[in-house]
Amino acid sequence: MTSPVILEVAVNGATPRSVNPHVPLTPAEVADEMLACVARGASIAHDHHEAMFVADGVHPVEPYVEAWTPVLAQYPDLLLYATMAAGARGIPIERRWAHHEELARRGMGGLSLVDPGSVNLGLTSDGVVAEAAAPGPYQNSLADTEHMFARCAAHGTGPSISIFDPSFLRVALTWHRHGRVPRGAIVKLYFGGALEFGLPPTTTALEAYLEMLEPSGLPWSVAVLGGDVVACGLAETAVRRGGHVRVGLEDFAGTTTPTNTELVDGAVALLADLGHRPATIAETRGILGL
C-alpha cells in the first residue's frame, strides 16, 4: 500500500512576472491556481499578497479573504496560510501578524506562520542583493516567536514553522520540549538555492537537521528557495527519510518557466516512482494532529 506524503504549493511569493509569466498575483488568479493545485494533490497552500519588506509592516487581510473564500468553499478543510512582513524596521509583531489573527478569527486557513529567528535574505548567487532586502534582516525576536506560538494556541491554528537556518530549529525545538508549541505544527526546512542563506540542499545538510528533529517527532517538509526541490534530488531524499515536500513558483528558480500545476504534477510523479501518493486534505490534518 502506498503511504501519503503532504504536498504544499507556494503559488507566488516575491517572484515577479518578469521572471515567470505564470505567477498568480490577483486574488482571483491565486484562487484559480490553488484550486488547480489541490485537484492535483496539494493539501497545503501558501500565498503572498504583499512583499515581505513593506514600509509599515501591515499586510491587509482583504486580499487573502478574497482569494481563499472560493477555495475554501470547494475544499473547506484545506490548510492555507499567509506570509508576514519583515521586522527589521522596528515593526511590532502585533502589527506584522495582525492579518493572521483576523484570518484565524474568521476560521480561515487552519495554519498560521511562525518564523522563530532572524536571517539576512535577498543575496543571490550572482552577488546581487534585492534592493528592498538590503537595509536589514528579516527579523523575529524571541519575544516575537513566543507571541506567534501563543497566538496559534489561542486560535487553535497549527504553526507553520519556517526554518531558514539551524538556529531557527533549535529555538523551535526548545519551545517544543517545554510544551509551548501547540498542536498542528509542521516544521518547514528551507534550503538556500540561488538565495544565499542557511544550508544548501544537500543530503548532509538534511541529515544535520534530522539529527536535531528526530527526538521531537514533529512532521517536517523540505523546500529549496531559489531552486528546484525535485530536480536537485532533495525531495526524493526527504520522502525516503519520512518527510514531506513543498513546491511552487515562490521557490522555483531555473532555466524554464513552469506553472504551479506542472511543479505539483512533477512532485506527484516523483511520489509515484517512490511508491507514495499525495496525502489527502483529511490525511494531512491527521498527520499534523489538527
PDB file of C-alpha atoms in Angstrom:
ATOM      1  CA  MET A   1       0.000   0.000   0.000  1.00  0.00           C
ATOM      2  CA  THR A   2       1.259   3.473  -0.859  1.00  0.00           C
ATOM      3  CA  SER A   3       1.761   5.875   2.048  1.00  0.00           C
ATOM      4  CA  PRO A   4       0.694   9.525   1.987  1.00  0.00           C
ATOM      5  CA  VAL A   5       3.107  12.452   1.691  1.00  0.00           C
ATOM      6  CA  ILE A   6       1.996  16.024   2.289  1.00  0.00           C
ATOM      7  CA  LEU A   7       2.434  18.278  -0.747  1.00  0.00           C
ATOM      8  CA  GLU A   8       2.424  22.024  -0.197  1.00  0.00           C
ATOM      9  CA  VAL A   9       2.288  24.582  -3.001  1.00  0.00           C
ATOM     10  CA  ALA A  10       3.598  28.127  -2.518  1.00  0.00           C
ATOM     11  CA  VAL A  11       1.982  29.776  -5.505  1.00  0.00           C
ATOM     12  CA  ASN A  12       3.701  33.159  -5.828  1.00  0.00           C
ATOM     13  CA  GLY A  13       5.883  34.688  -3.097  1.00  0.00           C
ATOM     14  CA  ALA A  14       8.101  37.508  -4.322  1.00  0.00           C
ATOM     15  CA  THR A  15       8.569  36.001  -7.786  1.00  0.00           C
ATOM     16  CA  PRO A  16       7.702  38.670 -10.395  1.00  0.00           C
ATOM     17  CA  ARG A  17       6.129  38.009 -13.766  1.00  0.00           C
ATOM     18  CA  SER A  18       9.328  39.253 -15.377  1.00  0.00           C
ATOM     19  CA  VAL A  19      10.897  36.053 -14.043  1.00  0.00           C
ATOM     20  CA  ASN A  20       7.932  33.748 -14.651  1.00  0.00           C
ATOM     21  CA  PRO A  21       4.842  34.941 -16.551  1.00  0.00           C
ATOM     22  CA  HIS A  22       2.711  32.246 -14.886  1.00  0.00           C
ATOM     23  CA  VAL A  23       2.879  33.706 -11.356  1.00  0.00           C
ATOM     24  CA  PRO A  24      -0.644  34.349  -9.989  1.00  0.00           C
ATOM     25  CA  LEU A  25      -0.924  37.800  -8.414  1.00  0.00           C
ATOM     26  CA  THR A  26      -4.557  38.877  -8.095  1.00  0.00           C
ATOM     27  CA  PRO A  27      -6.896  37.168  -5.603  1.00  0.00           C
ATOM     28  CA  ALA A  28      -8.855  35.609  -8.472  1.00  0.00           C
ATOM     29  CA  GLU A  29      -5.680  34.249 -10.052  1.00  0.00           C
ATOM     30  CA  VAL A  30      -4.477  32.894  -6.721  1.00  0.00           C
ATOM     31  CA  ALA A  31      -7.818  31.180  -6.119  1.00  0.00           C
ATOM     32  CA  ASP A  32      -7.795  29.534  -9.548  1.00  0.00           C
ATOM     33  CA  GLU A  33      -4.216  28.381  -9.087  1.00  0.00           C
ATOM     34  CA  MET A  34      -4.848  26.930  -5.660  1.00  0.00           C
ATOM     35  CA  LEU A  35      -7.925  25.062  -6.837  1.00  0.00           C
ATOM     36  CA  ALA A  36      -6.000  23.559  -9.746  1.00  0.00           C
ATOM     37  CA  CYS A  37      -3.113  22.503  -7.494  1.00  0.00           C
ATOM     38  CA  VAL A  38      -5.373  20.974  -4.841  1.00  0.00           C
ATOM     39  CA  ALA A  39      -7.125  18.973  -7.544  1.00  0.00           C
ATOM     40  CA  ARG A  40      -3.691  17.535  -8.416  1.00  0.00           C
ATOM     41  CA  GLY A  41      -2.703  16.603  -4.871  1.00  0.00           C
ATOM     42  CA  ALA A  42      -1.670  19.669  -2.857  1.00  0.00           C
ATOM     43  CA  SER A  43      -3.177  19.758   0.635  1.00  0.00           C
ATOM     44  CA  ILE A  44      -1.434  22.894   1.952  1.00  0.00           C
ATOM     45  CA  ALA A  45      -1.305  26.171   0.019  1.00  0.00           C
ATOM     46  CA  HIS A  46       0.570  29.393   0.729  1.00  0.00           C
ATOM     47  CA  ASP A  47       0.499  32.771  -0.969  1.00  0.00           C
ATOM     48  CA  HIS A  48       1.684  36.360  -0.686  1.00  0.00           C
ATOM     49  CA  HIS A  49      -0.442  39.402  -1.414  1.00  0.00           C
ATOM     50  CA  GLU A  50       2.252  41.753  -0.163  1.00  0.00           C
ATOM     51  CA  ALA A  51       6.040  41.665  -0.196  1.00  0.00           C
ATOM     52  CA  MET A  52       7.928  40.753   2.969  1.00  0.00           C
ATOM     53  CA  PHE A  53       9.690  44.109   3.028  1.00  0.00           C
ATOM     54  CA  VAL A  54       6.951  46.759   3.248  1.00  0.00           C
ATOM     55  CA  ALA A  55       7.278  50.137   4.916  1.00  0.00           C
ATOM     56  CA  ASP A  56       4.686  49.861   7.681  1.00  0.00           C
ATOM     57  CA  GLY A  57       4.607  46.094   8.196  1.00  0.00           C
ATOM     58  CA  VAL A  58       0.876  45.846   7.562  1.00  0.00           C
ATOM     59  CA  HIS A  59      -0.499  43.125   5.301  1.00  0.00           C
ATOM     60  CA  PRO A  60      -4.175  43.793   4.590  1.00  0.00           C
ATOM     61  CA  VAL A  61      -6.365  40.797   5.277  1.00  0.00           C
ATOM     62  CA  GLU A  62      -8.857  41.503   2.482  1.00  0.00           C
ATOM     63  CA  PRO A  63      -6.862  40.050  -0.458  1.00  0.00           C
ATOM     64  CA  TYR A  64      -6.379  36.799   1.459  1.00  0.00           C
ATOM     65  CA  VAL A  65     -10.068  36.595   2.278  1.00  0.00           C
ATOM     66  CA  GLU A  66     -10.973  37.303  -1.349  1.00  0.00           C
ATOM     67  CA  ALA A  67      -8.574  34.652  -2.662  1.00  0.00           C
ATOM     68  CA  TRP A  68      -9.302  31.982  -0.071  1.00  0.00           C
ATOM     69  CA  THR A  69     -13.097  32.216   0.102  1.00  0.00           C
ATOM     70  CA  PRO A  70     -13.795  30.410  -3.199  1.00  0.00           C
ATOM     71  CA  VAL A  71     -11.075  27.858  -2.440  1.00  0.00           C
ATOM     72  CA  LEU A  72     -12.498  27.036   0.985  1.00  0.00           C
ATOM     73  CA  ALA A  73     -15.998  26.908  -0.489  1.00  0.00           C
ATOM     74  CA  GLN A  74     -14.828  23.915  -2.532  1.00  0.00           C
ATOM     75  CA  TYR A  75     -12.327  22.480  -0.026  1.00  0.00           C
ATOM     76  CA  PRO A  76     -13.485  23.603   3.456  1.00  0.00           C
ATOM     77  CA  ASP A  77     -10.730  21.740   5.317  1.00  0.00           C
ATOM     78  CA  LEU A  78      -7.819  22.783   3.098  1.00  0.00           C
ATOM     79  CA  LEU A  79      -4.861  24.170   5.041  1.00  0.00           C
ATOM     80  CA  LEU A  80      -3.868  27.687   3.989  1.00  0.00           C
ATOM     81  CA  TYR A  81      -1.516  30.254   5.478  1.00  0.00           C
ATOM     82  CA  ALA A  82      -0.253  33.742   4.666  1.00  0.00           C
ATOM     83  CA  THR A  83       3.129  35.468   4.831  1.00  0.00           C
ATOM     84  CA  MET A  84       4.100  38.419   7.009  1.00  0.00           C
ATOM     85  CA  ALA A  85       6.332  41.480   6.842  1.00  0.00           C
ATOM     86  CA  ALA A  86       9.957  41.711   7.883  1.00  0.00           C
ATOM     87  CA  GLY A  87      10.586  43.228  11.301  1.00  0.00           C
ATOM     88  CA  ALA A  88      13.930  44.876  10.676  1.00  0.00           C
ATOM     89  CA  ARG A  89      12.350  48.334  10.661  1.00  0.00           C
ATOM     90  CA  GLY A  90      11.182  48.216  14.268  1.00  0.00           C
ATOM     91  CA  ILE A  91       7.726  46.962  13.326  1.00  0.00           C
ATOM     92  CA  PRO A  92       5.970  45.276  16.263  1.00  0.00           C
ATOM     93  CA  ILE A  93       4.927  41.664  15.849  1.00  0.00           C
ATOM     94  CA  GLU A  94       1.332  42.549  16.738  1.00  0.00           C
ATOM     95  CA  ARG A  95       1.144  44.673  13.590  1.00  0.00           C
ATOM     96  CA  ARG A  96       3.036  42.269  11.344  1.00  0.00           C
ATOM     97  CA  TRP A  97       0.928  39.293  12.479  1.00  0.00           C
ATOM     98  CA  ALA A  98      -2.462  41.067  12.610  1.00  0.00           C
ATOM     99  CA  HIS A  99      -3.772  39.539   9.366  1.00  0.00           C
ATOM    100  CA  HIS A 100      -3.059  36.052  10.762  1.00  0.00           C
ATOM    101  CA  GLU A 101      -5.135  36.994  13.807  1.00  0.00           C
ATOM    102  CA  GLU A 102      -8.040  38.067  11.633  1.00  0.00           C
ATOM    103  CA  LEU A 103      -7.856  35.049   9.323  1.00  0.00           C
ATOM    104  CA  ALA A 104      -7.840  32.763  12.351  1.00  0.00           C
ATOM    105  CA  ARG A 105     -10.729  34.677  13.924  1.00  0.00           C
ATOM    106  CA  ARG A 106     -12.723  34.062  10.734  1.00  0.00           C
ATOM    107  CA  GLY A 107     -11.836  30.368  10.817  1.00  0.00           C
ATOM    108  CA  MET A 108      -9.883  30.597   7.559  1.00  0.00           C
ATOM    109  CA  GLY A 109      -6.744  28.648   6.791  1.00  0.00           C
ATOM    110  CA  GLY A 110      -6.061  26.319   9.688  1.00  0.00           C
ATOM    111  CA  LEU A 111      -2.344  27.215   9.797  1.00  0.00           C
ATOM    112  CA  SER A 112      -0.502  30.351  10.909  1.00  0.00           C
ATOM    113  CA  LEU A 113       3.065  31.417  10.183  1.00  0.00           C
ATOM    114  CA  VAL A 114       5.729  31.176  12.891  1.00  0.00           C
ATOM    115  CA  ASP A 115       9.250  32.280  11.961  1.00  0.00           C
ATOM    116  CA  PRO A 116      11.432  31.633  15.043  1.00  0.00           C
ATOM    117  CA  GLY A 117      14.522  33.664  14.169  1.00  0.00           C
ATOM    118  CA  SER A 118      16.244  36.317  12.104  1.00  0.00           C
ATOM    119  CA  VAL A 119      18.109  35.978   8.819  1.00  0.00           C
ATOM    120  CA  ASN A 120      19.584  38.038   6.009  1.00  0.00           C
ATOM    121  CA  LEU A 121      17.565  37.375   2.855  1.00  0.00           C
ATOM    122  CA  GLY A 122      17.996  38.813  -0.615  1.00  0.00           C
ATOM    123  CA  LEU A 123      21.574  37.953  -1.608  1.00  0.00           C
ATOM    124  CA  THR A 124      21.592  35.780  -4.720  1.00  0.00           C
ATOM    125  CA  SER A 125      24.301  33.525  -6.099  1.00  0.00           C
ATOM    126  CA  ASP A 126      25.248  36.118  -8.720  1.00  0.00           C
ATOM    127  CA  GLY A 127      26.207  38.542  -5.952  1.00  0.00           C
ATOM    128  CA  VAL A 128      23.194  40.819  -6.341  1.00  0.00           C
ATOM    129  CA  VAL A 129      21.198  41.974  -3.315  1.00  0.00           C
ATOM    130  CA  ALA A 130      17.496  42.756  -3.665  1.00  0.00           C
ATOM    131  CA  GLU A 131      17.052  46.479  -3.004  1.00  0.00           C
ATOM    132  CA  ALA A 132      14.162  46.086  -0.555  1.00  0.00           C
ATOM    133  CA  ALA A 133      16.049  43.496   1.485  1.00  0.00           C
ATOM    134  CA  ALA A 134      19.413  45.288   1.665  1.00  0.00           C
ATOM    135  CA  PRO A 135      18.830  47.628   4.662  1.00  0.00           C
ATOM    136  CA  GLY A 136      18.315  44.898   7.242  1.00  0.00           C
ATOM    137  CA  PRO A 137      17.445  41.303   8.058  1.00  0.00           C
ATOM    138  CA  TYR A 138      14.163  39.509   8.248  1.00  0.00           C
ATOM    139  CA  GLN A 139      13.938  39.902  11.991  1.00  0.00           C
ATOM    140  CA  ASN A 140      11.957  37.974  14.592  1.00  0.00           C
ATOM    141  CA  SER A 141      12.976  38.253  18.228  1.00  0.00           C
ATOM    142  CA  LEU A 142      12.448  35.548  20.822  1.00  0.00           C
ATOM    143  CA  ALA A 143       9.564  37.628  22.176  1.00  0.00           C
ATOM    144  CA  ASP A 144       8.076  37.721  18.672  1.00  0.00           C
ATOM    145  CA  THR A 145       8.412  33.955  18.390  1.00  0.00           C
ATOM    146  CA  GLU A 146       6.742  33.403  21.741  1.00  0.00           C
ATOM    147  CA  HIS A 147       3.899  35.706  20.665  1.00  0.00           C
ATOM    148  CA  MET A 148       3.313  33.790  17.420  1.00  0.00           C
ATOM    149  CA  PHE A 149       3.232  30.401  19.134  1.00  0.00           C
ATOM    150  CA  ALA A 150       0.943  31.706  21.865  1.00  0.00           C
ATOM    151  CA  ARG A 151      -1.500  33.218  19.369  1.00  0.00           C
ATOM    152  CA  CYS A 152      -1.569  29.946  17.391  1.00  0.00           C
ATOM    153  CA  ALA A 153      -2.503  28.181  20.618  1.00  0.00           C
ATOM    154  CA  ALA A 154      -5.189  30.757  21.382  1.00  0.00           C
ATOM    155  CA  HIS A 155      -6.779  30.405  17.944  1.00  0.00           C
ATOM    156  CA  GLY A 156      -6.263  26.659  17.502  1.00  0.00           C
ATOM    157  CA  THR A 157      -4.251  27.113  14.310  1.00  0.00           C
ATOM    158  CA  GLY A 158      -1.300  24.864  13.502  1.00  0.00           C
ATOM    159  CA  PRO A 159       2.076  26.613  13.431  1.00  0.00           C
ATOM    160  CA  SER A 160       3.799  26.519  10.050  1.00  0.00           C
ATOM    161  CA  ILE A 161       7.342  26.840  11.408  1.00  0.00           C
ATOM    162  CA  SER A 162       9.840  28.306   8.932  1.00  0.00           C
ATOM    163  CA  ILE A 163      13.431  27.106   9.365  1.00  0.00           C
ATOM    164  CA  PHE A 164      15.895  29.283   7.476  1.00  0.00           C
ATOM    165  CA  ASP A 165      18.958  28.100   9.370  1.00  0.00           C
ATOM    166  CA  PRO A 166      19.780  25.732  12.232  1.00  0.00           C
ATOM    167  CA  SER A 167      19.337  28.359  14.949  1.00  0.00           C
ATOM    168  CA  PHE A 168      15.652  28.678  13.981  1.00  0.00           C
ATOM    169  CA  LEU A 169      15.190  24.965  14.545  1.00  0.00           C
ATOM    170  CA  ARG A 170      16.973  24.992  17.897  1.00  0.00           C
ATOM    171  CA  VAL A 171      14.622  27.710  19.134  1.00  0.00           C
ATOM    172  CA  ALA A 172      11.519  25.874  17.907  1.00  0.00           C
ATOM    173  CA  LEU A 173      12.638  22.577  19.417  1.00  0.00           C
ATOM    174  CA  THR A 174      13.400  24.177  22.760  1.00  0.00           C
ATOM    175  CA  TRP A 175       9.924  25.694  22.853  1.00  0.00           C
ATOM    176  CA  HIS A 176       8.523  22.291  21.857  1.00  0.00           C
ATOM    177  CA  ARG A 177      10.346  20.458  24.645  1.00  0.00           C
ATOM    178  CA  HIS A 178       8.793  22.870  27.120  1.00  0.00           C
ATOM    179  CA  GLY A 179       5.267  22.354  25.793  1.00  0.00           C
ATOM    180  CA  ARG A 180       4.951  25.765  24.171  1.00  0.00           C
ATOM    181  CA  VAL A 181       4.441  24.630  20.574  1.00  0.00           C
ATOM    182  CA  PRO A 182       0.713  24.000  20.067  1.00  0.00           C
ATOM    183  CA  ARG A 183      -0.752  21.047  18.210  1.00  0.00           C
ATOM    184  CA  GLY A 184      -0.839  21.038  14.430  1.00  0.00           C
ATOM    185  CA  ALA A 185       2.768  22.138  13.937  1.00  0.00           C
ATOM    186  CA  ILE A 186       4.793  21.329  10.834  1.00  0.00           C
ATOM    187  CA  VAL A 187       8.473  22.213  10.506  1.00  0.00           C
ATOM    188  CA  LYS A 188       9.404  23.674   7.101  1.00  0.00           C
ATOM    189  CA  LEU A 189      13.097  23.091   6.329  1.00  0.00           C
ATOM    190  CA  TYR A 190      14.054  25.821   3.848  1.00  0.00           C
ATOM    191  CA  PHE A 191      17.307  25.289   1.973  1.00  0.00           C
ATOM    192  CA  GLY A 192      19.077  28.048   0.033  1.00  0.00           C
ATOM    193  CA  GLY A 193      19.485  27.540  -3.687  1.00  0.00           C
ATOM    194  CA  ALA A 194      20.139  30.711  -5.684  1.00  0.00           C
ATOM    195  CA  LEU A 195      19.191  32.557  -2.491  1.00  0.00           C
ATOM    196  CA  GLU A 196      22.285  32.513  -0.305  1.00  0.00           C
ATOM    197  CA  PHE A 197      21.113  31.771   3.217  1.00  0.00           C
ATOM    198  CA  GLY A 198      21.181  28.860   5.637  1.00  0.00           C
ATOM    199  CA  LEU A 199      22.171  25.405   4.459  1.00  0.00           C
ATOM    200  CA  PRO A 200      22.451  24.200   0.848  1.00  0.00           C
ATOM    201  CA  PRO A 201      20.105  21.486  -0.461  1.00  0.00           C
ATOM    202  CA  THR A 202      22.351  18.502   0.182  1.00  0.00           C
ATOM    203  CA  THR A 203      21.850  15.178   1.893  1.00  0.00           C
ATOM    204  CA  THR A 204      24.426  16.109   4.523  1.00  0.00           C
ATOM    205  CA  ALA A 205      22.560  19.324   5.347  1.00  0.00           C
ATOM    206  CA  LEU A 206      19.243  17.484   5.586  1.00  0.00           C
ATOM    207  CA  GLU A 207      20.739  14.861   7.871  1.00  0.00           C
ATOM    208  CA  ALA A 208      22.041  17.580  10.190  1.00  0.00           C
ATOM    209  CA  TYR A 209      18.511  18.926  10.532  1.00  0.00           C
ATOM    210  CA  LEU A 210      17.055  15.466  11.037  1.00  0.00           C
ATOM    211  CA  GLU A 211      19.543  14.653  13.799  1.00  0.00           C
ATOM    212  CA  MET A 212      18.105  17.653  15.642  1.00  0.00           C
ATOM    213  CA  LEU A 213      14.486  16.947  14.723  1.00  0.00           C
ATOM    214  CA  GLU A 214      14.048  13.238  15.281  1.00  0.00           C
ATOM    215  CA  PRO A 215      13.586  13.227  19.076  1.00  0.00           C
ATOM    216  CA  SER A 216      10.682  15.675  18.702  1.00  0.00           C
ATOM    217  CA  GLY A 217       8.516  13.557  16.404  1.00  0.00           C
ATOM    218  CA  LEU A 218       7.354  16.720  14.631  1.00  0.00           C
ATOM    219  CA  PRO A 219       6.334  16.351  10.968  1.00  0.00           C
ATOM    220  CA  TRP A 220       8.634  18.165   8.559  1.00  0.00           C
ATOM    221  CA  SER A 221       8.936  19.127   4.916  1.00  0.00           C
ATOM    222  CA  VAL A 222      11.624  20.436   2.580  1.00  0.00           C
ATOM    223  CA  ALA A 223      11.784  23.289   0.094  1.00  0.00           C
ATOM    224  CA  VAL A 224      14.550  24.910  -1.930  1.00  0.00           C
ATOM    225  CA  LEU A 225      14.230  28.684  -2.165  1.00  0.00           C
ATOM    226  CA  GLY A 226      15.772  29.691  -5.449  1.00  0.00           C
ATOM    227  CA  GLY A 227      15.996  26.211  -6.925  1.00  0.00           C
ATOM    228  CA  ASP A 228      14.106  23.046  -7.810  1.00  0.00           C
ATOM    229  CA  VAL A 229      13.460  20.734  -4.881  1.00  0.00           C
ATOM    230  CA  VAL A 230      12.557  17.816  -7.159  1.00  0.00           C
ATOM    231  CA  ALA A 231      15.270  18.173  -9.804  1.00  0.00           C
ATOM    232  CA  CYS A 232      18.082  18.590  -7.256  1.00  0.00           C
ATOM    233  CA  GLY A 233      17.137  15.315  -5.569  1.00  0.00           C
ATOM    234  CA  LEU A 234      16.285  16.762  -2.157  1.00  0.00           C
ATOM    235  CA  ALA A 235      12.600  15.876  -2.428  1.00  0.00           C
ATOM    236  CA  GLU A 236      13.425  12.227  -3.093  1.00  0.00           C
ATOM    237  CA  THR A 237      15.847  12.096  -0.170  1.00  0.00           C
ATOM    238  CA  ALA A 238      13.289  13.720   2.118  1.00  0.00           C
ATOM    239  CA  VAL A 239      10.493  11.339   1.151  1.00  0.00           C
ATOM    240  CA  ARG A 240      12.760   8.354   1.690  1.00  0.00           C
ATOM    241  CA  ARG A 241      13.513   9.726   5.160  1.00  0.00           C
ATOM    242  CA  GLY A 242       9.841  10.168   6.045  1.00  0.00           C
ATOM    243  CA  GLY A 243       9.400  13.834   5.179  1.00  0.00           C
ATOM    244  CA  HIS A 244       7.051  15.933   3.087  1.00  0.00           C
ATOM    245  CA  VAL A 245       7.587  18.336   0.173  1.00  0.00           C
ATOM    246  CA  ARG A 246       6.841  21.931  -0.806  1.00  0.00           C
ATOM    247  CA  VAL A 247       6.910  23.135  -4.420  1.00  0.00           C
ATOM    248  CA  GLY A 248       5.687  26.262  -6.185  1.00  0.00           C
ATOM    249  CA  LEU A 249       6.637  29.419  -8.023  1.00  0.00           C
ATOM    250  CA  GLU A 250       7.608  31.209  -4.822  1.00  0.00           C
ATOM    251  CA  ASP A 251      10.541  28.822  -4.536  1.00  0.00           C
ATOM    252  CA  PHE A 252      11.366  27.700  -8.074  1.00  0.00           C
ATOM    253  CA  ALA A 253      14.370  29.003  -9.982  1.00  0.00           C
ATOM    254  CA  GLY A 254      15.778  27.511 -13.142  1.00  0.00           C
ATOM    255  CA  THR A 255      16.117  27.883 -16.889  1.00  0.00           C
ATOM    256  CA  THR A 256      12.424  27.158 -17.569  1.00  0.00           C
ATOM    257  CA  THR A 257       9.172  28.891 -16.603  1.00  0.00           C
ATOM    258  CA  PRO A 258       6.867  26.142 -15.324  1.00  0.00           C
ATOM    259  CA  THR A 259       3.402  26.626 -13.883  1.00  0.00           C
ATOM    260  CA  ASN A 260       2.484  25.744 -10.332  1.00  0.00           C
ATOM    261  CA  THR A 261       0.415  22.842 -11.606  1.00  0.00           C
ATOM    262  CA  GLU A 262       3.393  21.488 -13.538  1.00  0.00           C
ATOM    263  CA  LEU A 263       5.509  21.622 -10.385  1.00  0.00           C
ATOM    264  CA  VAL A 264       2.810  19.811  -8.394  1.00  0.00           C
ATOM    265  CA  ASP A 265       2.492  17.217 -11.166  1.00  0.00           C
ATOM    266  CA  GLY A 266       6.265  16.674 -11.065  1.00  0.00           C
ATOM    267  CA  ALA A 267       6.161  16.088  -7.319  1.00  0.00           C
ATOM    268  CA  VAL A 268       3.214  13.698  -7.665  1.00  0.00           C
ATOM    269  CA  ALA A 269       5.114  11.742 -10.329  1.00  0.00           C
ATOM    270  CA  LEU A 270       8.140  11.501  -8.033  1.00  0.00           C
ATOM    271  CA  LEU A 271       5.964  10.187  -5.212  1.00  0.00           C
ATOM    272  CA  ALA A 272       4.502   7.546  -7.513  1.00  0.00           C
ATOM    273  CA  ASP A 273       8.000   6.439  -8.539  1.00  0.00           C
ATOM    274  CA  LEU A 274       8.874   6.065  -4.844  1.00  0.00           C
ATOM    275  CA  GLY A 275       5.727   4.110  -4.011  1.00  0.00           C
ATOM    276  CA  HIS A 276       3.922   7.002  -2.319  1.00  0.00           C
ATOM    277  CA  ARG A 277       0.999   9.284  -3.078  1.00  0.00           C
ATOM    278  CA  PRO A 278      -0.104  12.780  -2.094  1.00  0.00           C
ATOM    279  CA  ALA A 279      -1.854  12.962   1.256  1.00  0.00           C
ATOM    280  CA  THR A 280      -5.495  13.942   1.083  1.00  0.00           C
ATOM    281  CA  ILE A 281      -6.599  17.018   2.992  1.00  0.00           C
ATOM    282  CA  ALA A 282      -8.061  14.803   5.732  1.00  0.00           C
ATOM    283  CA  GLU A 283      -4.851  12.764   5.933  1.00  0.00           C
ATOM    284  CA  THR A 284      -2.755  15.915   6.139  1.00  0.00           C
ATOM    285  CA  ARG A 285      -4.847  17.173   9.037  1.00  0.00           C
ATOM    286  CA  GLY A 286      -4.408  13.779  10.673  1.00  0.00           C
ATOM    287  CA  ILE A 287      -0.630  13.782  10.201  1.00  0.00           C
ATOM    288  CA  LEU A 288      -0.437  17.247  11.788  1.00  0.00           C
ATOM    289  CA  GLY A 289      -2.872  16.389  14.559  1.00  0.00           C
ATOM    290  CA  LEU A 290      -5.405  19.042  13.597  1.00  0.00           C
TER     291      LEU A 290
END
